[in-house]
Short mmCIF file of C-alpha atoms and ligand atoms in Angstrom, two decimals:
data_model
loop_
_atom_site.label_atom_id
_atom_site.label_comp_id
_atom_site.label_asym_id
_atom_site.label_seq_id
_atom_site.Cartn_x
_atom_site.Cartn_y
_atom_site.Cartn_z
CA MET A 519 21.22 10.36 -9.24
CA THR A 520 18.25 10.55 -6.61
CA HIS A 521 17.61 7.47 -4.54
CA ILE A 522 14.33 7.16 -2.98
CA ARG A 523 15.34 6.65 0.68
CA LYS A 524 11.98 7.12 2.43
CA ALA A 525 8.54 5.91 2.53
CA VAL A 526 5.45 7.09 4.57
CA PHE A 527 3.05 4.39 5.50
CA PRO A 528 -0.52 6.08 6.38
CA VAL A 529 -1.82 3.62 8.86
CA ALA A 530 -4.41 5.62 10.97
CA GLY A 531 -7.61 4.55 9.44
CA MET A 532 -10.15 3.03 11.58
CA GLY A 533 -10.92 -0.15 9.74
CA THR A 534 -14.61 -0.13 10.24
CA ARG A 535 -15.15 -2.88 7.21
CA PHE A 536 -13.52 -5.25 9.30
CA LEU A 537 -15.66 -4.83 12.50
CA PRO A 538 -15.84 -6.16 15.04
CA ALA A 539 -11.97 -7.77 14.51
CA THR A 540 -10.32 -4.24 14.36
CA LYS A 541 -11.89 -3.48 17.49
CA SER A 542 -9.04 -3.95 19.30
CA ILE A 543 -6.40 -4.62 16.33
CA PRO A 544 -5.25 -2.41 13.77
CA LYS A 545 -6.44 -3.28 10.50
CA GLU A 546 -2.82 -3.61 9.25
CA MET A 547 -1.89 -6.23 11.49
CA LEU A 548 -4.70 -8.41 10.10
CA PRO A 549 -2.97 -11.06 8.68
CA LEU A 550 -2.97 -12.83 4.84
CA ILE A 551 -2.26 -15.92 5.74
CA ASP A 552 0.55 -15.92 8.39
CA ARG A 553 2.00 -12.28 7.55
CA PRO A 554 -0.24 -8.93 9.00
CA LEU A 555 -0.59 -6.55 5.94
CA ILE A 556 1.67 -4.19 6.55
CA GLN A 557 4.59 -6.80 6.42
CA TYR A 558 3.58 -6.88 2.63
CA ALA A 559 4.04 -3.47 2.23
CA VAL A 560 7.22 -3.07 4.16
CA ASP A 561 8.89 -5.81 2.13
CA GLU A 562 7.86 -4.08 -1.04
CA ALA A 563 9.29 -0.90 0.19
CA ARG A 564 12.19 -2.63 1.16
CA ALA A 565 12.92 -4.07 -2.24
CA ALA A 566 12.40 -0.77 -3.89
CA GLY A 567 15.76 -0.24 -1.45
CA ILE A 568 13.63 2.03 0.90
CA GLU A 569 15.63 2.64 4.28
CA GLU A 570 13.50 4.90 6.22
CA PHE A 571 10.51 3.85 7.14
CA ILE A 572 7.93 6.33 8.67
CA PHE A 573 4.52 5.77 9.96
CA VAL A 574 1.56 7.69 9.99
CA THR A 575 -0.53 6.10 13.11
CA ALA A 576 -3.34 7.07 15.47
CA ALA A 577 -4.94 6.01 18.64
CA GLY A 578 -5.14 2.34 19.34
CA LYS A 579 -2.36 1.18 16.69
CA GLY A 580 0.22 0.31 19.37
CA ALA A 581 0.55 -3.24 17.99
CA LEU A 582 2.03 -1.88 14.72
CA GLU A 583 4.78 -0.38 16.44
CA ASP A 584 5.48 -3.42 18.66
CA TYR A 585 5.53 -5.70 15.92
CA PHE A 586 8.67 -4.36 14.64
CA ASP A 587 10.26 -4.58 17.96
CA THR A 588 13.08 -7.19 18.82
CA ALA A 589 11.15 -10.07 20.93
CA ALA A 590 14.48 -11.00 22.84
CA ALA A 591 12.34 -13.30 25.30
CA LEU A 592 10.29 -15.16 22.29
CA GLU A 593 13.48 -15.07 20.38
CA GLN A 594 15.42 -16.78 23.33
CA ARG A 595 12.75 -19.50 24.18
CA LEU A 596 12.74 -20.41 20.15
CA GLN A 597 16.30 -20.87 20.32
CA GLN A 598 16.18 -23.08 23.42
CA ASN A 599 13.64 -25.05 21.63
CA GLY A 600 15.12 -25.68 18.70
CA LYS A 601 12.45 -24.12 16.95
CA THR A 602 14.50 -22.62 13.52
CA ALA A 603 11.49 -22.22 11.16
CA ALA A 604 9.74 -20.46 13.61
CA LEU A 605 12.68 -18.16 14.17
CA ALA A 606 13.45 -17.94 10.63
CA ALA A 607 9.65 -16.09 10.18
CA LEU A 608 10.56 -13.66 12.75
CA GLU A 609 13.13 -12.71 10.27
CA ARG A 610 11.72 -10.46 8.15
CA THR A 611 9.88 -8.32 11.07
CA ARG A 612 13.34 -7.12 11.93
CA MET A 613 14.09 -3.53 11.02
CA PRO A 614 17.43 -1.81 11.77
CA GLU A 615 17.27 0.15 14.84
CA GLY A 616 16.33 3.70 14.08
CA THR A 617 14.97 3.23 10.79
CA LEU A 618 11.53 3.44 11.84
CA SER A 619 9.41 6.47 13.06
CA PHE A 620 5.99 7.35 13.67
CA VAL A 621 3.97 10.47 13.65
CA ARG A 622 0.59 10.89 14.82
CA GLN A 623 -2.79 11.94 13.17
CA ASN A 624 -5.02 13.44 16.05
CA THR A 625 -7.85 13.82 14.16
CA PRO A 626 -8.78 11.84 10.64
CA ARG A 627 -8.77 14.85 7.94
CA GLY A 628 -7.76 12.25 5.00
CA LEU A 629 -5.09 10.78 3.26
CA GLY A 630 -3.70 14.34 2.07
CA HIS A 631 -3.43 15.44 5.91
CA ALA A 632 -2.09 12.38 7.21
CA VAL A 633 1.06 12.51 4.37
CA GLY A 634 1.37 16.08 4.99
CA LEU A 635 2.08 15.12 8.84
CA ALA A 636 5.14 13.60 7.45
CA LYS A 637 6.57 16.84 6.28
CA ARG A 638 9.48 17.08 8.91
CA LEU A 639 10.24 13.49 8.71
CA VAL A 640 10.75 13.21 4.96
CA GLY A 641 12.48 16.55 4.52
CA ASN A 642 13.28 17.88 1.14
CA GLU A 643 13.86 15.02 -0.70
CA PRO A 644 11.83 12.98 -3.16
CA PHE A 645 9.86 9.67 -1.21
CA ALA A 646 7.51 7.08 -1.74
CA VAL A 647 4.56 6.37 -0.19
CA LEU A 648 2.44 2.94 0.32
CA LEU A 649 -1.02 2.43 1.33
CA PRO A 650 -0.71 -0.99 3.39
CA ASP A 651 -4.80 -1.96 2.50
CA ASP A 652 -3.50 -2.37 -1.53
CA VAL A 653 -1.85 -5.43 -1.72
CA ILE A 654 -0.01 -6.02 -4.49
CA ARG A 655 1.06 -9.36 -6.06
CA ALA A 656 4.06 -9.05 -8.55
CA PRO A 657 7.02 -10.96 -9.77
CA HIS A 658 9.05 -7.51 -9.04
CA GLY A 659 7.75 -5.28 -6.65
CA ALA A 660 5.55 -2.73 -7.85
CA LEU A 661 7.18 0.34 -5.89
CA ALA A 662 11.00 -1.08 -7.50
CA GLN A 663 9.30 -0.80 -10.91
CA MET A 664 8.30 2.47 -10.16
CA VAL A 665 11.81 3.36 -8.64
CA ALA A 666 13.03 2.38 -11.80
CA ALA A 667 10.83 4.30 -14.03
CA HIS A 668 11.09 7.46 -11.99
CA ARG A 669 14.55 7.87 -12.54
CA GLU A 670 13.91 8.69 -16.22
CA THR A 671 10.42 10.77 -15.59
CA ARG A 672 11.12 12.50 -12.18
CA GLY A 673 8.12 14.67 -10.94
CA HIS A 674 5.46 12.80 -8.99
CA MET A 675 4.41 9.17 -10.16
CA VAL A 676 1.06 7.14 -9.20
CA ALA A 677 1.05 3.62 -9.56
CA THR A 678 -2.16 2.91 -11.83
CA MET A 679 -4.61 0.33 -13.14
CA ASP A 680 -7.25 0.09 -15.07
CA VAL A 681 -10.84 -0.52 -13.81
CA PRO A 682 -14.53 -0.84 -14.86
CA ARG A 683 -15.82 2.28 -15.68
CA GLU A 684 -18.55 1.98 -12.80
CA GLN A 685 -16.13 1.50 -10.63
CA THR A 686 -14.33 5.31 -11.03
CA SER A 687 -15.91 6.70 -7.99
CA SER A 688 -14.05 4.61 -5.52
CA TYR A 689 -10.77 5.61 -7.12
CA GLY A 690 -8.33 8.96 -7.83
CA ILE A 691 -8.46 8.90 -11.79
CA LEU A 692 -6.11 10.00 -14.41
CA ASP A 693 -6.97 12.49 -17.12
CA VAL A 694 -4.52 11.07 -19.54
CA ALA A 695 -2.53 13.61 -21.84
CA SER A 696 -0.49 10.84 -23.55
CA GLU A 697 0.96 7.54 -23.03
CA LYS A 698 4.02 5.60 -23.39
CA GLY A 699 4.53 1.74 -22.46
CA ARG A 700 3.90 1.67 -19.28
CA LEU A 701 3.53 5.33 -18.45
CA ALA A 702 0.78 7.78 -18.62
CA HIS A 703 1.69 11.66 -18.60
CA ALA A 704 -1.25 12.99 -16.90
CA ARG A 705 -3.00 16.74 -17.63
CA GLY A 706 -5.10 15.88 -14.48
CA LEU A 707 -6.13 14.04 -11.66
CA VAL A 708 -9.74 13.68 -9.98
CA GLU A 709 -10.29 11.98 -6.92
CA LYS A 710 -13.20 9.54 -6.84
CA PRO A 711 -15.43 11.14 -9.94
CA ARG A 712 -18.66 9.60 -11.06
CA PRO A 713 -18.42 7.48 -14.08
CA ASP A 714 -20.17 9.66 -16.41
CA ILE A 715 -17.77 12.27 -15.73
CA ALA A 716 -14.25 10.54 -15.13
CA PRO A 717 -11.91 11.66 -17.76
CA SER A 718 -10.39 7.92 -17.75
CA THR A 719 -10.92 4.64 -16.09
CA GLN A 720 -7.16 4.61 -15.34
CA ALA A 721 -7.14 4.68 -11.41
CA ILE A 722 -4.70 5.41 -8.93
CA VAL A 723 -3.69 2.54 -6.81
CA GLY A 724 -1.93 2.98 -3.11
CA ARG A 725 1.84 3.35 -4.46
CA TYR A 726 3.28 6.93 -4.87
CA ILE A 727 6.64 8.48 -5.52
CA LEU A 728 6.20 11.96 -4.43
CA GLU A 729 8.61 15.34 -4.92
CA PRO A 730 8.70 17.30 -1.70
CA SER A 731 6.95 20.23 -3.15
CA ILE A 732 4.21 18.13 -2.68
CA PHE A 733 4.38 19.56 0.97
CA GLY A 734 3.61 23.01 0.18
CA ARG A 735 0.27 21.75 -1.77
CA LEU A 736 -0.55 19.79 0.94
CA ALA A 737 -0.37 22.58 3.64
CA ASN A 738 -2.69 24.70 1.22
CA LEU A 739 -5.38 22.01 0.62
CA GLY A 740 -8.87 22.41 1.13
CA PRO A 741 -11.57 19.58 1.66
CA GLY A 742 -12.32 17.63 -1.56
CA ALA A 743 -14.24 14.25 -2.06
CA GLY A 744 -15.82 13.42 0.75
CA GLY A 745 -15.07 16.14 2.62
CA GLU A 746 -11.21 15.14 3.21
CA LEU A 747 -8.03 16.52 2.74
CA GLN A 748 -7.27 14.49 -0.65
CA LEU A 749 -3.55 13.73 -1.51
CA THR A 750 -5.08 13.62 -5.44
CA ASP A 751 -6.13 17.07 -5.22
CA ALA A 752 -2.36 18.11 -3.74
CA ILE A 753 -0.80 16.25 -6.78
CA ASN A 754 -3.17 17.74 -9.35
CA ALA A 755 -2.39 21.40 -7.88
CA ASP A 756 1.18 20.58 -8.35
CA LEU A 757 0.90 19.20 -11.80
CA PRO A 758 1.66 22.32 -13.97
CA ASP A 759 4.90 23.17 -12.07
CA VAL A 760 5.87 19.34 -11.31
CA GLY A 761 4.39 16.69 -13.84
CA VAL A 762 2.68 13.95 -13.13
CA ASN A 763 2.93 10.23 -14.63
CA GLY A 764 0.86 7.35 -13.65
CA TYR A 765 2.54 4.03 -13.84
CA ARG A 766 0.81 0.56 -14.96
CA PHE A 767 2.80 -1.56 -12.97
CA GLU A 768 3.11 -4.88 -13.68
CA GLY A 769 1.15 -7.33 -11.35
CA GLU A 770 -2.12 -7.75 -9.51
CA ARG A 771 -3.60 -5.58 -7.11
CA PHE A 772 -5.86 -6.55 -4.11
CA ASP A 773 -8.11 -4.20 -2.24
CA CYS A 774 -7.60 -5.36 1.05
CA GLY A 775 -9.40 -2.50 2.97
CA SER A 776 -12.42 -4.90 1.87
CA VAL A 777 -13.45 -8.24 2.92
CA GLN A 778 -13.98 -9.48 -0.47
CA GLY A 779 -10.68 -8.29 -1.36
CA PHE A 780 -9.38 -9.85 1.64
CA VAL A 781 -10.64 -12.95 1.05
CA GLN A 782 -9.08 -12.86 -2.78
CA ALA A 783 -5.88 -12.02 -1.68
CA THR A 784 -5.52 -14.87 0.84
CA VAL A 785 -6.42 -17.12 -1.71
CA ALA A 786 -4.12 -15.88 -4.56
CA PHE A 787 -1.51 -16.03 -1.89
CA VAL A 788 -2.71 -19.30 -0.95
CA MET A 789 -1.84 -20.37 -4.10
CA ASP A 790 1.70 -19.41 -4.30
CA ARG A 791 2.48 -21.43 -1.46
CA PRO A 792 3.35 -24.95 -2.41
CA GLU A 793 2.88 -26.44 1.30
CA LEU A 794 -0.64 -25.30 1.20
CA ARG A 795 -1.86 -24.97 -2.32
CA ASP A 796 -2.61 -28.59 -2.84
CA ALA A 797 -4.36 -29.38 0.16
CA PHE A 798 -6.71 -26.08 -0.55
CA CYS A 799 -7.47 -27.13 -4.05
CA MET A 800 -8.67 -30.18 -3.27
CA PHE A 801 -10.90 -28.86 -0.23
CA MET A 802 -12.39 -26.01 -2.91
CA ALA A 803 -13.05 -28.32 -5.40
CA ASP A 804 -15.21 -30.42 -2.85
CA ARG A 805 -16.60 -27.59 -1.84
CA THR A 806 -17.63 -25.72 -4.94
CA ALA A 807 -18.75 -29.07 -6.66
CA PRO A 808 -22.14 -28.58 -5.37
CA LEU A 809 -22.62 -25.27 -7.18
CA ARG A 810 -20.71 -26.34 -10.37
CA ASN A 811 -23.26 -28.88 -10.75
CA VAL A 812 -26.62 -26.40 -10.13
CA ALA A 813 -24.56 -24.21 -13.07
C1 G1P B 995 -7.30 6.62 -2.00
C2 G1P B 995 -6.80 7.43 -2.74
C3 G1P B 995 -7.80 7.07 -4.11
C4 G1P B 995 -6.56 5.80 -4.28
C5 G1P B 995 -7.13 4.51 -3.73
C6 G1P B 995 -6.11 3.42 -3.90
O1 G1P B 995 -8.46 6.53 -1.72
O2 G1P B 995 -7.41 8.75 -1.99
O3 G1P B 995 -7.15 8.03 -5.17
O4 G1P B 995 -7.21 5.42 -6.05
O5 G1P B 995 -6.38 5.01 -1.99
O6 G1P B 995 -6.55 2.73 -3.28
P1 G1P B 995 -9.30 5.69 -0.42
O7 G1P B 995 -9.25 3.93 -0.59
O8 G1P B 995 -8.50 5.53 0.94
O9 G1P B 995 -10.73 5.93 -0.57
#
């Protein structure tokens, strides 16, 4: 049985939609409540059994590397001051030594290019890709659900969700050959098709399990949508040989690459936190009362 041990996190993007905040902070370090985006992706990967974490970074992303370091002086001070809750909060940033690697993308040439840079670190085994912008709130981590399904299917697997047809041009879209439960067998993938030519409304969400054959395809990839090297195109090129399944995960996805999605995710996660929820609901009820009266 192949165990998915490695995950690639493409984190080289500039985060222009969050300027000026992202002028000096990587967008993956922006916090949803009190945890940076990257923490949600890493937690989801760990819950799926991932043991090695490969970050494709770029200039200005140093804070991401520091975040997973042991903060000896800070921990000592918290210990001395008896701040046990604060110490416990640091627990989830602790990664076993030697399990993180960083590879640099020097030019922003697209997601396909970024994933291709992880080739040497991944080697010849199936691996996961997680886009930290896509935050998934799920009873069981979305990647863990996919890993379980992949044991049966093999081949490439992409997470999917249904989107309104007018939004197809924001996503990779599946051309669905057949469906069984949460699985959709694809006969093709198209990156960001216009709504009138999109083959379906089943969209790719930023979770992938890829066979190592993808690296050969990535190496030979020409520019696709937006002039970038698209991961979707590489998967599509490999489809006749390897097979591709969409997996309609159980859970709710937030597009934290957009300000609106980020705010919505913040609210959703506040509602999961009993110590924050009640006061927040009262505050919102108060704030939204005038709007409701108008309606
Ligand atoms: C990327 C992928 C796209 C996928 C999306 C999910 O696009 O290229 O296929 O649907 O992530 O978030 P991006 O949002 O980076 O433009």
